[in-house]
Short mmCIF file of C-alpha atoms in Angstrom, two decimals:
data_model
loop_
_atom_site.label_atom_id
_atom_site.label_comp_id
_atom_site.label_asym_id
_atom_site.label_seq_id
_atom_site.Cartn_x
_atom_site.Cartn_y
_atom_site.Cartn_z
CA MET A 1 -22.45 0.28 1.29
CA THR A 2 -20.81 3.51 2.34
CA ASP A 3 -17.73 4.30 2.51
CA ALA A 4 -17.83 5.05 6.03
CA LEU A 5 -15.55 3.19 6.99
CA LYS A 6 -12.53 4.52 5.14
CA ARG A 7 -13.69 7.85 5.86
CA LEU A 8 -13.33 7.37 9.34
CA SER A 9 -9.69 5.37 9.25
CA GLU A 10 -8.37 8.85 6.45
CA GLU A 11 -10.06 10.87 10.01
CA GLY A 12 -7.79 9.27 12.04
CA VAL A 13 -9.43 6.36 13.62
CA ALA A 14 -8.35 2.82 13.32
CA ILE A 15 -10.49 0.47 13.54
CA TRP A 16 -10.56 -2.94 15.78
CA LEU A 17 -12.64 -5.58 15.56
CA ASP A 18 -13.99 -6.41 19.29
CA ASP A 19 -14.10 -9.81 18.42
CA LEU A 20 -11.95 -13.34 18.19
CA SER A 21 -12.59 -16.89 17.22
CA ARG A 22 -10.77 -19.71 15.53
CA LYS A 23 -13.06 -20.38 12.78
CA ARG A 24 -12.88 -16.35 11.77
CA ILE A 25 -9.49 -16.88 11.68
CA THR A 26 -9.23 -20.21 9.85
CA SER A 27 -11.96 -19.25 7.24
CA GLY A 28 -10.44 -16.11 6.12
CA ASN A 29 -13.12 -14.15 7.52
CA LEU A 30 -10.69 -11.70 9.68
CA ALA A 31 -7.96 -11.51 6.58
CA GLU A 32 -11.17 -10.44 4.82
CA LEU A 33 -12.38 -7.68 7.21
CA ILE A 34 -8.67 -6.56 7.36
CA ASP A 35 -8.71 -6.42 3.60
CA GLU A 36 -12.66 -4.91 2.96
CA GLN A 37 -13.81 -3.38 5.80
CA HIS A 38 -10.71 -1.33 6.86
CA VAL A 39 -10.32 -3.59 10.34
CA VAL A 40 -7.01 -3.06 11.48
CA GLY A 41 -6.78 -4.90 14.58
CA VAL A 42 -8.07 -7.44 16.57
CA THR A 43 -9.10 -7.03 21.05
CA THR A 44 -10.03 -10.34 22.73
CA ASN A 45 -11.95 -10.39 26.30
CA PRO A 46 -12.78 -13.22 28.68
CA SER A 47 -16.36 -12.69 27.47
CA ILE A 48 -15.62 -13.17 23.71
CA PHE A 49 -13.24 -16.29 24.51
CA GLN A 50 -15.95 -17.72 26.55
CA LYS A 51 -18.82 -17.79 23.49
CA ALA A 52 -16.19 -19.01 20.72
CA ILE A 53 -14.34 -21.66 23.25
CA SER A 54 -18.24 -22.74 24.07
CA SER A 55 -19.40 -22.79 20.45
CA GLY A 56 -16.60 -25.37 19.99
CA ASP A 57 -15.82 -24.45 16.70
CA GLY A 58 -12.15 -25.34 15.37
CA TYR A 59 -10.93 -26.12 18.93
CA GLN A 60 -12.04 -29.81 19.45
CA GLN A 61 -8.78 -31.23 18.25
CA GLN A 62 -6.64 -29.37 20.51
CA VAL A 63 -8.66 -29.93 23.83
CA SER A 64 -8.76 -33.76 22.54
CA ASP A 65 -4.61 -33.26 22.72
CA LEU A 66 -5.06 -31.54 26.24
CA ALA A 67 -6.66 -33.89 27.41
CA ALA A 68 -3.93 -36.60 26.78
CA ARG A 69 -1.62 -34.76 28.37
CA LYS A 70 -4.01 -34.74 31.51
CA VAL A 71 -3.06 -30.34 31.84
CA THR A 72 -5.44 -28.46 33.98
CA VAL A 73 -8.53 -26.55 32.79
CA ASP A 74 -6.46 -23.04 33.53
CA GLU A 75 -3.39 -24.34 31.63
CA ALA A 76 -6.02 -25.80 28.76
CA ILE A 77 -7.65 -22.01 28.77
CA ARG A 78 -4.21 -20.19 28.37
CA MET A 79 -2.95 -23.01 25.39
CA ILE A 80 -6.29 -22.33 23.66
CA THR A 81 -6.15 -18.60 23.65
CA THR A 82 -2.93 -17.64 23.39
CA ALA A 83 -2.76 -20.25 20.62
CA ASP A 84 -5.82 -17.95 19.14
CA VAL A 85 -4.02 -14.64 19.69
CA ARG A 86 -0.45 -16.07 18.14
CA ASP A 87 -2.68 -17.22 14.67
CA ALA A 88 -4.39 -13.89 15.10
CA ALA A 89 -1.10 -11.57 15.32
CA ASP A 90 0.03 -13.32 12.45
CA VAL A 91 -2.91 -12.67 9.84
CA LEU A 92 -2.46 -9.12 11.26
CA ARG A 93 1.76 -9.05 10.68
CA PRO A 94 1.64 -7.20 7.46
CA VAL A 95 -0.54 -4.32 8.27
CA PHE A 96 1.79 -3.92 12.16
CA ASP A 97 4.61 -3.80 9.60
CA ALA A 98 3.07 -1.42 7.48
CA THR A 99 2.20 0.46 10.46
CA GLY A 100 5.55 0.93 11.83
CA GLY A 101 4.20 -0.78 14.95
CA GLN A 102 1.11 1.55 15.23
CA ASP A 103 -1.97 -1.28 14.47
CA GLY A 104 -2.44 -4.74 13.39
CA ARG A 105 -2.38 -5.34 17.02
CA VAL A 106 -3.99 -8.40 18.98
CA SER A 107 -4.64 -7.73 22.78
CA ILE A 108 -5.16 -10.88 25.56
CA GLU A 109 -6.19 -9.72 28.94
CA VAL A 110 -4.88 -11.31 31.85
CA ASP A 111 -7.07 -13.94 34.35
CA PRO A 112 -9.49 -11.45 35.22
CA ARG A 113 -9.49 -12.97 39.13
CA LEU A 114 -6.25 -11.48 39.27
CA ALA A 115 -8.25 -7.81 38.64
CA HIS A 116 -7.47 -6.79 42.91
CA LYS A 117 -4.24 -8.51 42.49
CA THR A 118 -1.10 -6.23 41.37
CA VAL A 119 2.31 -8.77 41.58
CA PRO A 120 -0.09 -11.99 40.01
CA THR A 121 -1.03 -9.54 37.89
CA ILE A 122 2.82 -8.66 36.51
CA ALA A 123 3.20 -12.09 36.68
CA GLU A 124 0.97 -13.13 34.19
CA ALA A 125 1.22 -10.48 32.19
CA LYS A 126 4.95 -11.23 31.19
CA GLN A 127 3.53 -15.02 31.07
CA LEU A 128 1.11 -14.16 28.20
CA ALA A 129 3.88 -12.11 26.70
CA TRP A 130 6.22 -14.88 26.15
CA LEU A 131 3.65 -17.06 25.45
CA VAL A 132 1.93 -15.57 22.56
CA ASP A 133 5.36 -14.52 21.59
CA ARG A 134 5.05 -11.92 18.70
CA PRO A 135 5.85 -8.03 18.83
CA ASN A 136 2.21 -6.97 17.81
CA THR A 137 0.40 -8.12 20.99
CA LEU A 138 -1.12 -6.30 23.43
CA ILE A 139 -1.70 -7.38 26.84
CA LYS A 140 -4.86 -5.91 28.35
CA ILE A 141 -4.65 -4.97 31.70
CA PRO A 142 -7.67 -3.63 33.66
CA ALA A 143 -7.67 0.01 35.43
CA THR A 144 -8.37 -1.29 38.64
CA LYS A 145 -6.41 0.43 41.97
CA ALA A 146 -3.78 -2.92 42.04
CA GLY A 147 -3.88 -2.97 38.06
CA LEU A 148 -2.14 1.22 38.30
CA PRO A 149 1.15 -0.39 39.39
CA ALA A 150 1.70 -3.57 37.57
CA ILE A 151 0.49 -1.53 34.50
CA THR A 152 3.67 0.66 35.35
CA GLU A 153 5.87 -2.46 35.87
CA VAL A 154 4.78 -4.22 32.91
CA ILE A 155 5.45 -1.06 30.35
CA GLY A 156 8.51 -0.50 32.53
CA LEU A 157 9.74 -4.54 31.11
CA GLY A 158 9.37 -3.15 27.33
CA ILE A 159 5.82 -4.64 27.54
CA SER A 160 2.89 -3.45 25.47
CA VAL A 161 -0.59 -2.98 27.30
CA ASN A 162 -3.66 -2.83 26.36
CA VAL A 163 -5.27 -0.69 29.83
CA THR A 164 -8.91 -2.09 30.07
CA LEU A 165 -12.45 -1.20 32.36
CA ILE A 166 -12.35 2.64 32.44
CA PHE A 167 -15.53 4.46 33.33
CA SER A 168 -14.18 7.86 34.84
CA LEU A 169 -11.66 10.48 33.87
CA GLU A 170 -10.10 10.44 36.91
CA ARG A 171 -8.79 7.07 36.80
CA TYR A 172 -8.40 8.06 33.09
CA ARG A 173 -5.60 10.62 34.08
CA GLU A 174 -4.46 7.79 36.63
CA VAL A 175 -3.83 4.98 33.88
CA MET A 176 -2.24 7.58 31.66
CA ASP A 177 0.25 8.61 34.80
CA ALA A 178 0.75 4.99 35.34
CA TYR A 179 2.14 4.62 31.36
CA LEU A 180 4.22 7.52 31.69
CA ALA A 181 5.76 6.43 34.94
CA GLY A 182 6.53 3.14 33.36
CA LEU A 183 7.78 4.38 29.82
CA GLU A 184 10.40 6.22 32.05
CA LYS A 185 11.88 3.71 33.91
CA ALA A 186 12.02 1.29 30.77
CA LYS A 187 14.23 4.78 29.93
CA ALA A 188 15.68 4.67 32.90
CA ALA A 189 16.46 0.60 32.30
CA GLY A 190 17.58 1.11 28.91
CA LEU A 191 15.12 -0.36 26.98
CA ASP A 192 14.02 1.46 23.16
CA LEU A 193 10.74 3.18 24.14
CA SER A 194 9.83 3.27 20.39
CA GLU A 195 9.37 -0.23 20.46
CA ILE A 196 6.55 0.20 23.63
CA ARG A 197 3.05 0.54 22.34
CA SER A 198 -0.38 1.04 24.51
CA VAL A 199 -4.19 1.86 24.54
CA ALA A 200 -6.34 3.24 27.08
CA SER A 201 -9.64 1.23 26.30
CA PHE A 202 -12.75 3.79 27.56
CA PHE A 203 -15.95 2.21 27.58
CA VAL A 204 -18.96 4.29 26.64
CA SER A 205 -22.08 2.25 26.04
CA ARG A 206 -22.64 1.21 29.60
CA VAL A 207 -22.19 4.56 31.43
CA ASP A 208 -25.17 5.41 29.33
CA THR A 209 -26.94 1.69 29.83
CA GLU A 210 -26.55 3.29 34.23
CA ILE A 211 -27.36 6.61 33.85
CA ASP A 212 -30.27 6.33 30.98
CA LYS A 213 -31.74 3.66 33.80
CA ARG A 214 -31.64 6.42 36.57
CA LEU A 215 -33.42 8.89 34.63
CA ASP A 216 -36.28 7.51 33.44
CA LYS A 217 -36.31 6.61 36.97
CA LEU A 218 -36.41 10.08 37.73
CA GLY A 219 -38.83 10.68 34.83
CA THR A 220 -38.99 14.47 34.26
CA ASP A 221 -38.07 16.52 31.30
CA GLU A 222 -35.24 17.50 32.24
CA ALA A 223 -34.45 13.97 32.52
CA LYS A 224 -35.43 12.77 29.46
CA ALA A 225 -33.93 15.94 27.87
CA LEU A 226 -30.59 13.84 29.16
CA LYS A 227 -30.79 11.02 28.05
CA GLY A 228 -28.03 9.21 25.97
CA LYS A 229 -25.12 11.87 26.43
CA ALA A 230 -23.67 11.38 29.51
CA ALA A 231 -21.65 7.92 27.38
CA LEU A 232 -20.18 10.79 24.91
CA ALA A 233 -19.76 13.70 27.27
CA ASN A 234 -17.94 11.48 29.45
CA ALA A 235 -15.40 10.21 26.78
CA ARG A 236 -15.22 13.52 24.90
CA LEU A 237 -13.82 15.06 28.73
CA ALA A 238 -11.51 11.52 27.81
CA TYR A 239 -9.97 13.28 24.88
CA GLN A 240 -9.60 16.74 26.37
CA ALA A 241 -7.48 15.05 29.18
CA TYR A 242 -5.59 12.62 26.54
CA GLU A 243 -4.72 16.04 24.87
CA GLU A 244 -3.42 17.76 28.38
CA VAL A 245 -1.61 15.16 29.41
CA PHE A 246 0.18 14.57 25.88
CA GLY A 247 0.71 18.42 25.51
CA SER A 248 2.57 18.57 29.05
CA GLU A 249 6.11 19.03 29.25
CA ARG A 250 6.86 15.40 31.48
CA TRP A 251 5.22 13.76 27.33
CA ALA A 252 7.32 15.93 25.40
CA ALA A 253 10.49 14.50 27.33
CA LEU A 254 9.71 11.00 26.44
CA GLU A 255 8.42 11.46 23.12
CA LYS A 256 11.89 13.14 22.53
CA ALA A 257 13.42 10.01 23.55
CA GLY A 258 11.47 8.04 21.29
CA ALA A 259 8.16 6.90 22.39
CA HIS A 260 4.91 6.61 21.38
CA LYS A 261 1.58 8.25 22.66
CA GLN A 262 -0.87 5.80 24.29
CA ARG A 263 -4.25 6.26 22.39
CA PRO A 264 -7.41 6.72 23.58
CA LEU A 265 -9.66 3.20 22.37
CA TRP A 266 -13.32 3.46 22.00
CA ALA A 267 -14.70 0.42 23.66
CA SER A 268 -17.91 -0.91 24.31
CA THR A 269 -19.56 0.86 21.26
CA GLY A 270 -22.03 -1.55 20.70
CA VAL A 271 -25.25 0.32 21.64
CA LYS A 272 -27.38 -1.64 23.60
CA ASP A 273 -30.47 0.86 23.64
CA PRO A 274 -32.64 0.17 20.01
CA ALA A 275 -33.55 3.92 20.95
CA TYR A 276 -30.30 5.13 19.64
CA LYS A 277 -28.96 5.50 16.23
CA ASP A 278 -27.01 1.77 15.42
CA THR A 279 -23.47 3.88 14.88
CA LEU A 280 -24.04 6.55 17.21
CA TYR A 281 -21.09 5.93 19.35
CA VAL A 282 -18.88 5.61 16.24
CA ASP A 283 -20.41 8.81 14.18
CA GLU A 284 -20.01 10.70 17.36
CA LEU A 285 -16.15 9.90 18.71
CA VAL A 286 -14.28 10.80 15.53
CA ALA A 287 -11.32 12.25 16.22
CA PRO A 288 -7.20 12.06 15.53
CA GLY A 289 -5.25 9.46 17.12
CA THR A 290 -8.17 7.21 18.57
CA VAL A 291 -9.08 3.64 18.28
CA ASN A 292 -12.29 2.23 17.90
CA THR A 293 -12.73 -1.49 18.86
CA MET A 294 -16.20 -2.67 17.68
CA PRO A 295 -18.42 -5.62 17.72
CA GLU A 296 -19.29 -7.19 14.29
CA ALA A 297 -22.85 -5.90 14.13
CA THR A 298 -21.64 -2.19 14.97
CA LEU A 299 -19.28 -2.85 11.88
CA GLU A 300 -21.34 -3.59 9.97
CA ALA A 301 -23.75 -0.99 10.79
CA THR A 302 -21.26 1.35 10.13
CA ALA A 303 -20.57 0.03 7.06
CA ALA A 304 -24.15 0.60 5.88
CA ARG A 305 -24.90 4.17 7.74
CA GLY A 306 -22.19 5.38 9.17
CA GLU A 307 -22.48 8.88 9.06
CA ILE A 308 -18.86 10.09 8.78
CA THR A 309 -18.67 14.06 9.11
CA GLY A 310 -14.79 14.61 10.77
CA ASP A 311 -14.00 15.90 13.78
CA THR A 312 -17.03 15.08 16.61
CA VAL A 313 -15.14 15.84 20.31
CA ARG A 314 -12.81 18.73 19.95
CA GLY A 315 -14.65 21.73 20.22
CA ARG A 316 -17.21 20.03 22.30
CA TYR A 317 -15.76 19.54 25.77
CA ALA A 318 -17.52 22.48 27.22
CA ALA A 319 -21.63 20.81 26.59
CA ALA A 320 -19.42 18.01 27.24
CA GLN A 321 -18.95 18.74 31.04
CA ALA A 322 -22.36 20.55 30.90
CA ASP A 323 -24.06 17.74 30.04
CA LEU A 324 -22.52 16.34 32.67
CA ASP A 325 -22.92 19.19 35.04
CA ALA A 326 -26.70 19.07 35.20
CA LEU A 327 -26.46 14.78 35.67
CA ALA A 328 -25.24 16.16 39.38
CA ALA A 329 -27.69 19.07 39.61
CA LEU A 330 -30.61 16.33 39.26
CA GLY A 331 -28.53 13.77 41.90
CA ILE A 332 -27.32 11.37 39.88
CA SER A 333 -23.57 11.00 41.84
CA TYR A 334 -20.82 10.35 38.60
CA ASP A 335 -18.38 8.67 40.82
CA GLU A 336 -20.96 5.86 42.30
CA VAL A 337 -21.90 5.36 38.84
CA VAL A 338 -18.64 4.70 37.37
CA GLN A 339 -17.78 2.81 40.35
CA LEU A 340 -20.46 0.53 39.88
CA LEU A 341 -19.98 0.03 36.45
CA GLU A 342 -15.87 -1.14 36.98
CA ASP A 343 -16.84 -3.49 39.60
CA GLU A 344 -19.68 -4.63 37.58
CA GLY A 345 -17.14 -4.62 34.42
CA VAL A 346 -14.68 -7.34 36.50
CA GLU A 347 -17.43 -8.80 38.13
CA LYS A 348 -18.67 -9.70 34.11
CA PHE A 349 -15.01 -11.14 33.19
CA GLU A 350 -14.79 -12.95 35.65
CA ALA A 351 -18.51 -14.84 35.54
CA SER A 352 -17.59 -15.39 31.99
CA TRP A 353 -14.21 -16.71 33.21
CA ASN A 354 -15.84 -18.91 35.38
CA ASP A 355 -18.23 -20.22 32.69
CA LEU A 356 -15.60 -20.67 30.49
CA LEU A 357 -13.35 -22.92 33.04
CA LYS A 358 -16.42 -24.83 33.18
CA SER A 359 -17.02 -25.91 29.77
CA THR A 360 -13.52 -26.07 29.11
CA GLU A 361 -13.47 -28.55 32.42
CA ALA A 362 -16.51 -30.82 30.76
CA GLU A 363 -14.98 -30.43 26.99
CA LEU A 364 -11.59 -32.23 28.81
CA LYS A 365 -13.13 -34.70 30.67
CA ARG A 366 -15.12 -35.96 27.34
CA LEU A 367 -12.47 -36.12 24.83
CA ALA A 368 -9.92 -37.85 27.82
CA PRO A 369 -8.57 -41.01 25.72
CA SER A 370 -9.52 -43.90 27.79
CA GLU A 371 -6.03 -45.42 29.62
CA GLY A 372 -3.74 -47.27 28.25
#
C-alpha cells in the first residue's frame, strides 16, 4: 500500500466514497474507510440504492414494518433511503465538525423521474432535507434545463445542494450561475450564507467511453492518438471555468457575505476501459479545492498504486483545448456527445429507480403480514 490517498488529501482533493448500503454502515466499514482511507464524504444515486436494497442485506425488518403499515412503494423507498443517508451522516458528523462543514457530507438524489420538472424537484428537495434532517446532507439535483432554476430556488432556501449529471462546459457555467443566483436569493432573505454548501458533479469516464467509441469507428492514426484524452481535457477546462467564475467580482461580493465556493466534484471516476490505468481519473485530476468521489474499487486501486505527483490540472488548459479542437477537426461533435450523455444519464438513473420500485414492491408483498 502507498500513501497515495494521504497525498491526494494533502493536495486539496477531498476523497468521497461513491457507494452506500446499510451493511456498510452497520458493519463499521464506513467508519473504517474514514479512519484508514481518508474518506471524508459519501455520494449515492438511484443505481447505488437499487443495488444495495435489492441485495436485501439489513433491510428486511424495516421493509416488514413498512409492509405492515401498508405504505406505498414510493414512500417505502424514501423511508429506506433516507434512513441510510441519516445514519451515514451521523457516522460522518465528526468529519463535518472538524472541517467546519466543508466535508463529512452525504448526498441523496431527488426522484430521477422529476429530472425535467422544476417545481416538483424543488418540493422533493425540501422534503428530502426535512426527512433526513441532518446539517451534513447534500440534496442532489440534476443539471438539466429544468434543474437549473430548481438549484437556484433550493440554494435560496438555505438547503445545500450537490448538482449532478454535468457533462458540458456550457452547462457547468450555467450551474455555477444558478448557484450564485441562489446565494443572492438567500442573502436577500437574510439567511446565513456560511451555512450553505454546494458541489458540482462533473462526470468524467463516460465522456471517454462515448468519444473513444467514435474514434474507434474512424480508425485513423489521428483518431487513435486522441483516445483517452477527451474526458481529462473536458474536466480540466471545467476547472478553468471554475477559477474564472470564483475569481469574479460577483463572487467576491458573496464571499464577503460569508459564502463558500461551489467545489468541482469529479464523478464517474471508475475507469471503464481496461486499456487505461485504473487510477487515471484520480492521478490526472489533482487540483486544490476539488472532490473526487470514487467507487470502492477505484479507492482501493488508488491506495495500492495511485501516483499523486501534485497539481495535474492547472497549467494544462491550452493542451486540453487543443485536444477538444482536434476531436472537432475529426468531425466529432462535442455538443452532440455531451447532450447524449446527459440524456443517457437521466435515463439510466430512471431505469435504476424503476427497478428499485419493482424489487421493493415485491419485497413489501412478500413480507406483508397476514390480516388479523
